[in-house]
Structures are given as C-alpha cells and as structure tokens.
C-alpha cells in the first residue's frame, strides 16, 4: 500500500493523516478539502468566536509547521465529486482525479438550511458563516434563533453575551432533545430563561417575511417576531451526495455512509470516519452516527488502525461517545447515549443549583451520564460506560460523599 486519499480536510481528515504518519506510513497521502482552509476546529465558532470579546479566536487545528510536517499532497478549495470504485479514483471539480490504494471518506456534514433566500437568515457550520453572524451581532438588536439543539443553544448564549435580545424557538418540548432526554432537558430551558432569553417551546416557524431582507419570523402559534437577524440551527446533513452511484452504501436509519464495525464501507478499500460515518456500535444496538468533535478524532484513528491491519485482523470500533457544550459559562457534558432513555436520575447535585450529574438508563442498563458544571464527577463514571453496567450496579458506584 503506497497511496492513501482522504476526502475531507476537517477534524476527521486531519486525524486520519496524523494517525497514518504516527503509525510510520511513509507513502503518499492526498488530502482533498472543499473549503479553502487547512483543517480547523468548529466548536469555537458558536462560542467565543461569536462574542467578539478580546483578540480574534484562532481556530486552526494545527500550526503551519506541524501541518507541513505531515508532508501531504493537499488539494484545498477542491471538491471530490465522484468516486470510481474499481480504480479507487476520486474525481475532483477541476477535472483532475486522485487514485489511491485506500480512500478514507471524511466529508463531514453541512448545515441544514431553512427554506428562504432572505438576507439576514444565517446558518452556522463554516468559519465564513461564523464571521457573518459575528458581524451581524454588532448591528442587530435582536436575534431569533431557530432550533434549540446544541448549536442554536450556544448561539443564544453567545448572543446574550454580545448584548442582543434573544428569542429561541424550538418545536420540541425542551432544548437539546436530539441528544438529551426531556426529563433532564427541562433544566436547559431554565438555563436560557435565567439569562433573559425569550424561549418559545413547542412552536415551529411557518415562514420568514421581508423584502430582500428578513423583517419578521412567523410562528405556528400565530405569533410574529420582528427581527433583522435569524440564526437557524436545524441540524446537519451528511455530505454523501458525491458518492452516489459509487457502490458505497448509505445508512437509511441515521443518514451518512454505512460502515461495518471496522469502519469499512461496502466498497473494498474505502473507509469512513467522523460526522459522515454510521456504524453498528456493539453496546447500543442499531446504527450510530455521531456529530461529536471527539469522535471525529477517535474514529479516524480507529479507521487508520484497521486500514493498516488489513481485513480480518482489525479491532471493532466501540468508543464511549463524548460530547460537550458551553452555554452561559457552564459546561454541559454527555458520556454515552442520552436518548432514548427510559430511566433518568440525578445522582449528584440538583437541577435547581444548575449543577448536577444524571444517570440515564435503558432496559436496566446504564447508557449515559450527563453533567452540568460537574466535569471531574462526569469523567469519573466513564469506565462504567466502557463495559456493560446494569442500572443497579451503576447506582451502587455513586458515593454520597463525592
Ligand atoms: C458551530 C459548531 C459547534 C460545534 N461545537 C461542538 C462542541 O461543542 N462539542 C462537540 O463535541 N462537537 C461540536 N461540534 C461538532 C464537531 O465540530 C464535528 O463533530 C466535527 O467538526 C466533525 O469533523 P469531521 O471532520 O467529521 O467533519 P467536518 O468538520 O464537517 O469536516 C469535513 C470537511 O470536508 C469537506 N467536504 C465536504 N464534502 C466534500 C467533498 N465532496 N470534497 C472535499 N471536501 C468535502 C467540508 O467542507 C469540511 O471541511 C460543533 C460543530 C459546529 C458546526
């Protein structure tokens, strides 16, 4: 094996290249990235990058010398637009193509856009998106944030820090419902309200109105909110369109590229990692696709280990998922899976104190640990999730003094 191509120059793409070099691979590595930038970190984009306080926040994942030391053939500003599976050739949008012995698909996801072309309606995925929102924060007095998933919730928090009035609109009954069980999620509604956010739950957006530029947002409960700025956090869509017709199978259940537990796709020699990859996780049953920063790095490393080990000698990828979010100066952390859960119990602290650790269970097993402002305690329970642990055994591990 002399050549590896990586489609996607984000967190997963970078870690794929680094893991290859760390393992001693000295062949050619081609990295194809649609954005003009070297790999950068997205988490700051909805947090300190937006608040505009202090020096501009740097988001590069590696400094120049560290990146150059990887000795990659980097094609930035180039989109992979087709995969010819038999030759493992990736066709780029400038008419060139890259052929490799192995290909890692790390094309991530893009923001789902609301159905409007009005100016002043933003999404947040790229550094350019974040610059546009940050600029808008300096002139707007109010922002309507549509969707209280983690990006919407963080934008609401950053907008308050920047001094804007914030209306947060969410169709579900609590914020963060896609990742956090509603029984615990209620506290996150209060978190926003504590900070003066006008939270509208259980209502959808029926339309954006204005002449050229947004002037108001209409809601399903009949209300209309006047605003010149909207940020939509409507979730992300995995970037798989370029793989159409390639034989790489997609995961209907979760979206994304369907992998086996060794990160292999249906096409021999083609692997996937990061936000774009779905795979069967032994401990949770069914397919899992994680849009988590830590997973992008860990899955890339696992992919490389399996790719170098060759078929039949790999290691199944069974991480303890980890996700964090920063809102109003408070850290929310989630280990494992928080939804669906049939049992939720706060084992340290309390929702009223805005400081707690909650266990989440399903079918008699511990499946997740969720914490607010409780970093050391949350991390202490990680080992309970790295092996099957019954709900009762998990509760027995909780020390009342800790
Ligand atoms: C605003 C924001 C805040 C976040 N905050 C957190 C957080 O607090 N905690 C957390 O755990 N996670 C967070 N995340 C999620 C985290 O950033 C992602 O899980 C991570 O970026 C995934 O990395 P990736 O490399 O798989 O995909 P991406 O980061 O999406 O990178 C994929 C790259 O591939 C490129 N690409 C796509 N299609 C093609 C193509 N056809 N050809 C070539 N290149 C292509 C894309 O342009 C992109 O540059 C956040 C995400 C966003 C957007």
PDB file of C-alpha atoms and ligand atoms in Angstrom, residues 6-14 32-35 37 40-47 75 78-81 90 92 106-110 124-126 150-151 154-155 239-242 273-277 290-297 322-326, ligand 1:
ATOM      1  CA  UNK A   6      -8.573  11.422   2.273  1.00  0.00           C
ATOM      2  CA  UNK A   7     -11.735  13.189   1.116  1.00  0.00           C
ATOM      3  CA  UNK A   8     -12.436  15.996   3.592  1.00  0.00           C
ATOM      4  CA  UNK A   9      -9.999  18.312   5.371  1.00  0.00           C
ATOM      5  CA  UNK A  10     -11.720  18.664   8.742  1.00  0.00           C
ATOM      6  CA  UNK A  11     -11.080  17.112  12.132  1.00  0.00           C
ATOM      7  CA  UNK A  12     -11.512  13.517  10.881  1.00  0.00           C
ATOM      8  CA  UNK A  13      -9.403  14.143   7.772  1.00  0.00           C
ATOM      9  CA  UNK A  14      -6.561  15.657   9.798  1.00  0.00           C
ATOM     10  CA  UNK A  32      -8.901  16.853  -0.666  1.00  0.00           C
ATOM     11  CA  UNK A  33     -10.825  19.669   1.018  1.00  0.00           C
ATOM     12  CA  UNK A  34     -13.680  21.707  -0.403  1.00  0.00           C
ATOM     13  CA  UNK A  35     -13.010  24.675   1.873  1.00  0.00           C
ATOM     14  CA  UNK A  37      -8.762  26.456   4.757  1.00  0.00           C
ATOM     15  CA  UNK A  40      -9.881  23.982  11.654  1.00  0.00           C
ATOM     16  CA  UNK A  41     -11.962  23.475  14.750  1.00  0.00           C
ATOM     17  CA  UNK A  42     -15.682  24.177  14.582  1.00  0.00           C
ATOM     18  CA  UNK A  43     -16.645  24.187  18.297  1.00  0.00           C
ATOM     19  CA  UNK A  44     -15.369  27.770  18.964  1.00  0.00           C
ATOM     20  CA  UNK A  45     -17.478  29.077  16.047  1.00  0.00           C
ATOM     21  CA  UNK A  46     -20.697  29.095  18.081  1.00  0.00           C
ATOM     22  CA  UNK A  47     -18.953  30.062  21.328  1.00  0.00           C
ATOM     23  CA  UNK A  75      -5.804  19.963  -2.551  1.00  0.00           C
ATOM     24  CA  UNK A  78     -11.319  21.332  -4.421  1.00  0.00           C
ATOM     25  CA  UNK A  79     -14.441  19.237  -4.167  1.00  0.00           C
ATOM     26  CA  UNK A  80     -14.452  15.476  -4.577  1.00  0.00           C
ATOM     27  CA  UNK A  81     -17.371  14.984  -6.922  1.00  0.00           C
ATOM     28  CA  UNK A  90     -11.689  10.313  -6.828  1.00  0.00           C
ATOM     29  CA  UNK A  92     -12.261  16.462  -8.413  1.00  0.00           C
ATOM     30  CA  UNK A 106     -14.202  12.227   5.917  1.00  0.00           C
ATOM     31  CA  UNK A 107     -16.514  14.712   4.229  1.00  0.00           C
ATOM     32  CA  UNK A 108     -18.441  15.529   7.404  1.00  0.00           C
ATOM     33  CA  UNK A 109     -21.778  17.284   7.277  1.00  0.00           C
ATOM     34  CA  UNK A 110     -23.272  20.610   6.253  1.00  0.00           C
ATOM     35  CA  UNK A 124     -23.520  28.128  11.298  1.00  0.00           C
ATOM     36  CA  UNK A 125     -21.108  25.489  10.064  1.00  0.00           C
ATOM     37  CA  UNK A 126     -18.089  27.180   8.499  1.00  0.00           C
ATOM     38  CA  UNK A 150     -26.615  22.480  20.795  1.00  0.00           C
ATOM     39  CA  UNK A 151     -25.645  24.978  18.084  1.00  0.00           C
ATOM     40  CA  UNK A 154     -24.829  28.096  22.062  1.00  0.00           C
ATOM     41  CA  UNK A 155     -25.691  30.869  19.599  1.00  0.00           C
ATOM     42  CA  UNK A 239     -22.040  15.088   2.825  1.00  0.00           C
ATOM     43  CA  UNK A 240     -22.616  11.905   0.841  1.00  0.00           C
ATOM     44  CA  UNK A 241     -24.046  13.211  -2.450  1.00  0.00           C
ATOM     45  CA  UNK A 242     -20.700  12.849  -4.244  1.00  0.00           C
ATOM     46  CA  UNK A 273     -14.793   8.423   9.745  1.00  0.00           C
ATOM     47  CA  UNK A 274     -16.289  11.394  11.571  1.00  0.00           C
ATOM     48  CA  UNK A 275     -19.678  13.072  11.199  1.00  0.00           C
ATOM     49  CA  UNK A 276     -20.287  11.320   7.876  1.00  0.00           C
ATOM     50  CA  UNK A 277     -19.868   7.744   9.172  1.00  0.00           C
ATOM     51  CA  UNK A 290     -22.101  10.871  15.989  1.00  0.00           C
ATOM     52  CA  UNK A 291     -21.679  14.559  15.258  1.00  0.00           C
ATOM     53  CA  UNK A 292     -19.144  14.966  18.038  1.00  0.00           C
ATOM     54  CA  UNK A 293     -15.720  16.559  17.842  1.00  0.00           C
ATOM     55  CA  UNK A 294     -14.007  13.862  19.926  1.00  0.00           C
ATOM     56  CA  UNK A 295     -15.480  11.080  17.834  1.00  0.00           C
ATOM     57  CA  UNK A 296     -14.083  12.580  14.625  1.00  0.00           C
ATOM     58  CA  UNK A 297     -10.553  12.191  16.028  1.00  0.00           C
ATOM     59  CA  UNK A 322     -18.343  12.060  24.404  1.00  0.00           C
ATOM     60  CA  UNK A 323     -19.866  15.427  23.730  1.00  0.00           C
ATOM     61  CA  UNK A 324     -19.676  18.808  25.448  1.00  0.00           C
ATOM     62  CA  UNK A 325     -21.343  22.157  25.054  1.00  0.00           C
ATOM     63  CA  UNK A 326     -20.605  25.533  26.680  1.00  0.00           C
TER      64      UNK A 326
HETATM   65  C1  LIG B   1     -20.654  25.585  15.185  1.00  0.00           C
HETATM   66  C2  LIG B   1     -20.308  24.195  15.662  1.00  0.00           C
HETATM   67  C3  LIG B   1     -20.037  23.989  17.010  1.00  0.00           C
HETATM   68  C4  LIG B   1     -19.727  22.701  17.465  1.00  0.00           C
HETATM   69  N1  LIG B   1     -19.489  22.510  18.796  1.00  0.00           N
HETATM   70  C5  LIG B   1     -19.220  21.265  19.255  1.00  0.00           C
HETATM   71  C6  LIG B   1     -18.991  21.027  20.636  1.00  0.00           C
HETATM   72  O1  LIG B   1     -19.054  21.937  21.452  1.00  0.00           O
HETATM   73  N2  LIG B   1     -18.734  19.770  21.045  1.00  0.00           N
HETATM   74  C7  LIG B   1     -18.669  18.717  20.165  1.00  0.00           C
HETATM   75  O2  LIG B   1     -18.434  17.582  20.587  1.00  0.00           O
HETATM   76  N3  LIG B   1     -18.874  18.912  18.834  1.00  0.00           N
HETATM   77  C8  LIG B   1     -19.149  20.152  18.368  1.00  0.00           C
HETATM   78  N4  LIG B   1     -19.361  20.355  17.029  1.00  0.00           N
HETATM   79  C9  LIG B   1     -19.290  19.205  16.109  1.00  0.00           C
HETATM   80  C10 LIG B   1     -17.875  18.997  15.581  1.00  0.00           C
HETATM   81  O3  LIG B   1     -17.316  20.197  15.138  1.00  0.00           O
HETATM   82  C11 LIG B   1     -17.935  17.973  14.443  1.00  0.00           C
HETATM   83  O4  LIG B   1     -18.327  16.743  15.017  1.00  0.00           O
HETATM   84  C12 LIG B   1     -16.610  17.833  13.715  1.00  0.00           C
HETATM   85  O5  LIG B   1     -16.295  19.024  13.044  1.00  0.00           O
HETATM   86  C13 LIG B   1     -16.664  16.683  12.706  1.00  0.00           C
HETATM   87  O6  LIG B   1     -15.489  16.632  11.973  1.00  0.00           O
HETATM   88  P1  LIG B   1     -15.458  15.961  10.527  1.00  0.00           P
HETATM   89  O7  LIG B   1     -14.053  16.077  10.059  1.00  0.00           O
HETATM   90  O8  LIG B   1     -16.109  14.623  10.576  1.00  0.00           O
HETATM   91  O9  LIG B   1     -16.423  16.842   9.618  1.00  0.00           O
HETATM   92  P2  LIG B   1     -16.340  18.375   9.194  1.00  0.00           P
HETATM   93  O10 LIG B   1     -15.838  19.204  10.310  1.00  0.00           O
HETATM   94  O11 LIG B   1     -17.678  18.687   8.612  1.00  0.00           O
HETATM   95  O12 LIG B   1     -15.234  18.396   8.030  1.00  0.00           O
HETATM   96  C14 LIG B   1     -15.483  17.833   6.764  1.00  0.00           C
HETATM   97  C15 LIG B   1     -14.780  18.651   5.711  1.00  0.00           C
HETATM   98  O13 LIG B   1     -14.978  18.017   4.452  1.00  0.00           O
HETATM   99  C16 LIG B   1     -15.292  18.988   3.477  1.00  0.00           C
HETATM  100  N5  LIG B   1     -16.062  18.368   2.384  1.00  0.00           N
HETATM  101  C17 LIG B   1     -17.370  18.056   2.360  1.00  0.00           C
HETATM  102  N6  LIG B   1     -17.698  17.494   1.171  1.00  0.00           N
HETATM  103  C18 LIG B   1     -16.556  17.439   0.447  1.00  0.00           C
HETATM  104  C19 LIG B   1     -16.233  16.949  -0.848  1.00  0.00           C
HETATM  105  N7  LIG B   1     -17.159  16.363  -1.639  1.00  0.00           N
HETATM  106  N8  LIG B   1     -14.950  17.054  -1.275  1.00  0.00           N
HETATM  107  C20 LIG B   1     -13.982  17.592  -0.484  1.00  0.00           C
HETATM  108  N9  LIG B   1     -14.249  18.087   0.750  1.00  0.00           N
HETATM  109  C21 LIG B   1     -15.505  17.992   1.220  1.00  0.00           C
HETATM  110  C22 LIG B   1     -16.097  20.013   4.236  1.00  0.00           C
HETATM  111  O14 LIG B   1     -16.092  21.258   3.541  1.00  0.00           O
HETATM  112  C23 LIG B   1     -15.346  20.066   5.568  1.00  0.00           C
HETATM  113  O15 LIG B   1     -14.304  20.997   5.532  1.00  0.00           O
HETATM  114  C24 LIG B   1     -19.682  21.618  16.542  1.00  0.00           C
HETATM  115  C25 LIG B   1     -19.970  21.850  15.188  1.00  0.00           C
HETATM  116  C26 LIG B   1     -20.284  23.125  14.743  1.00  0.00           C
HETATM  117  C27 LIG B   1     -20.604  23.341  13.289  1.00  0.00           C
END
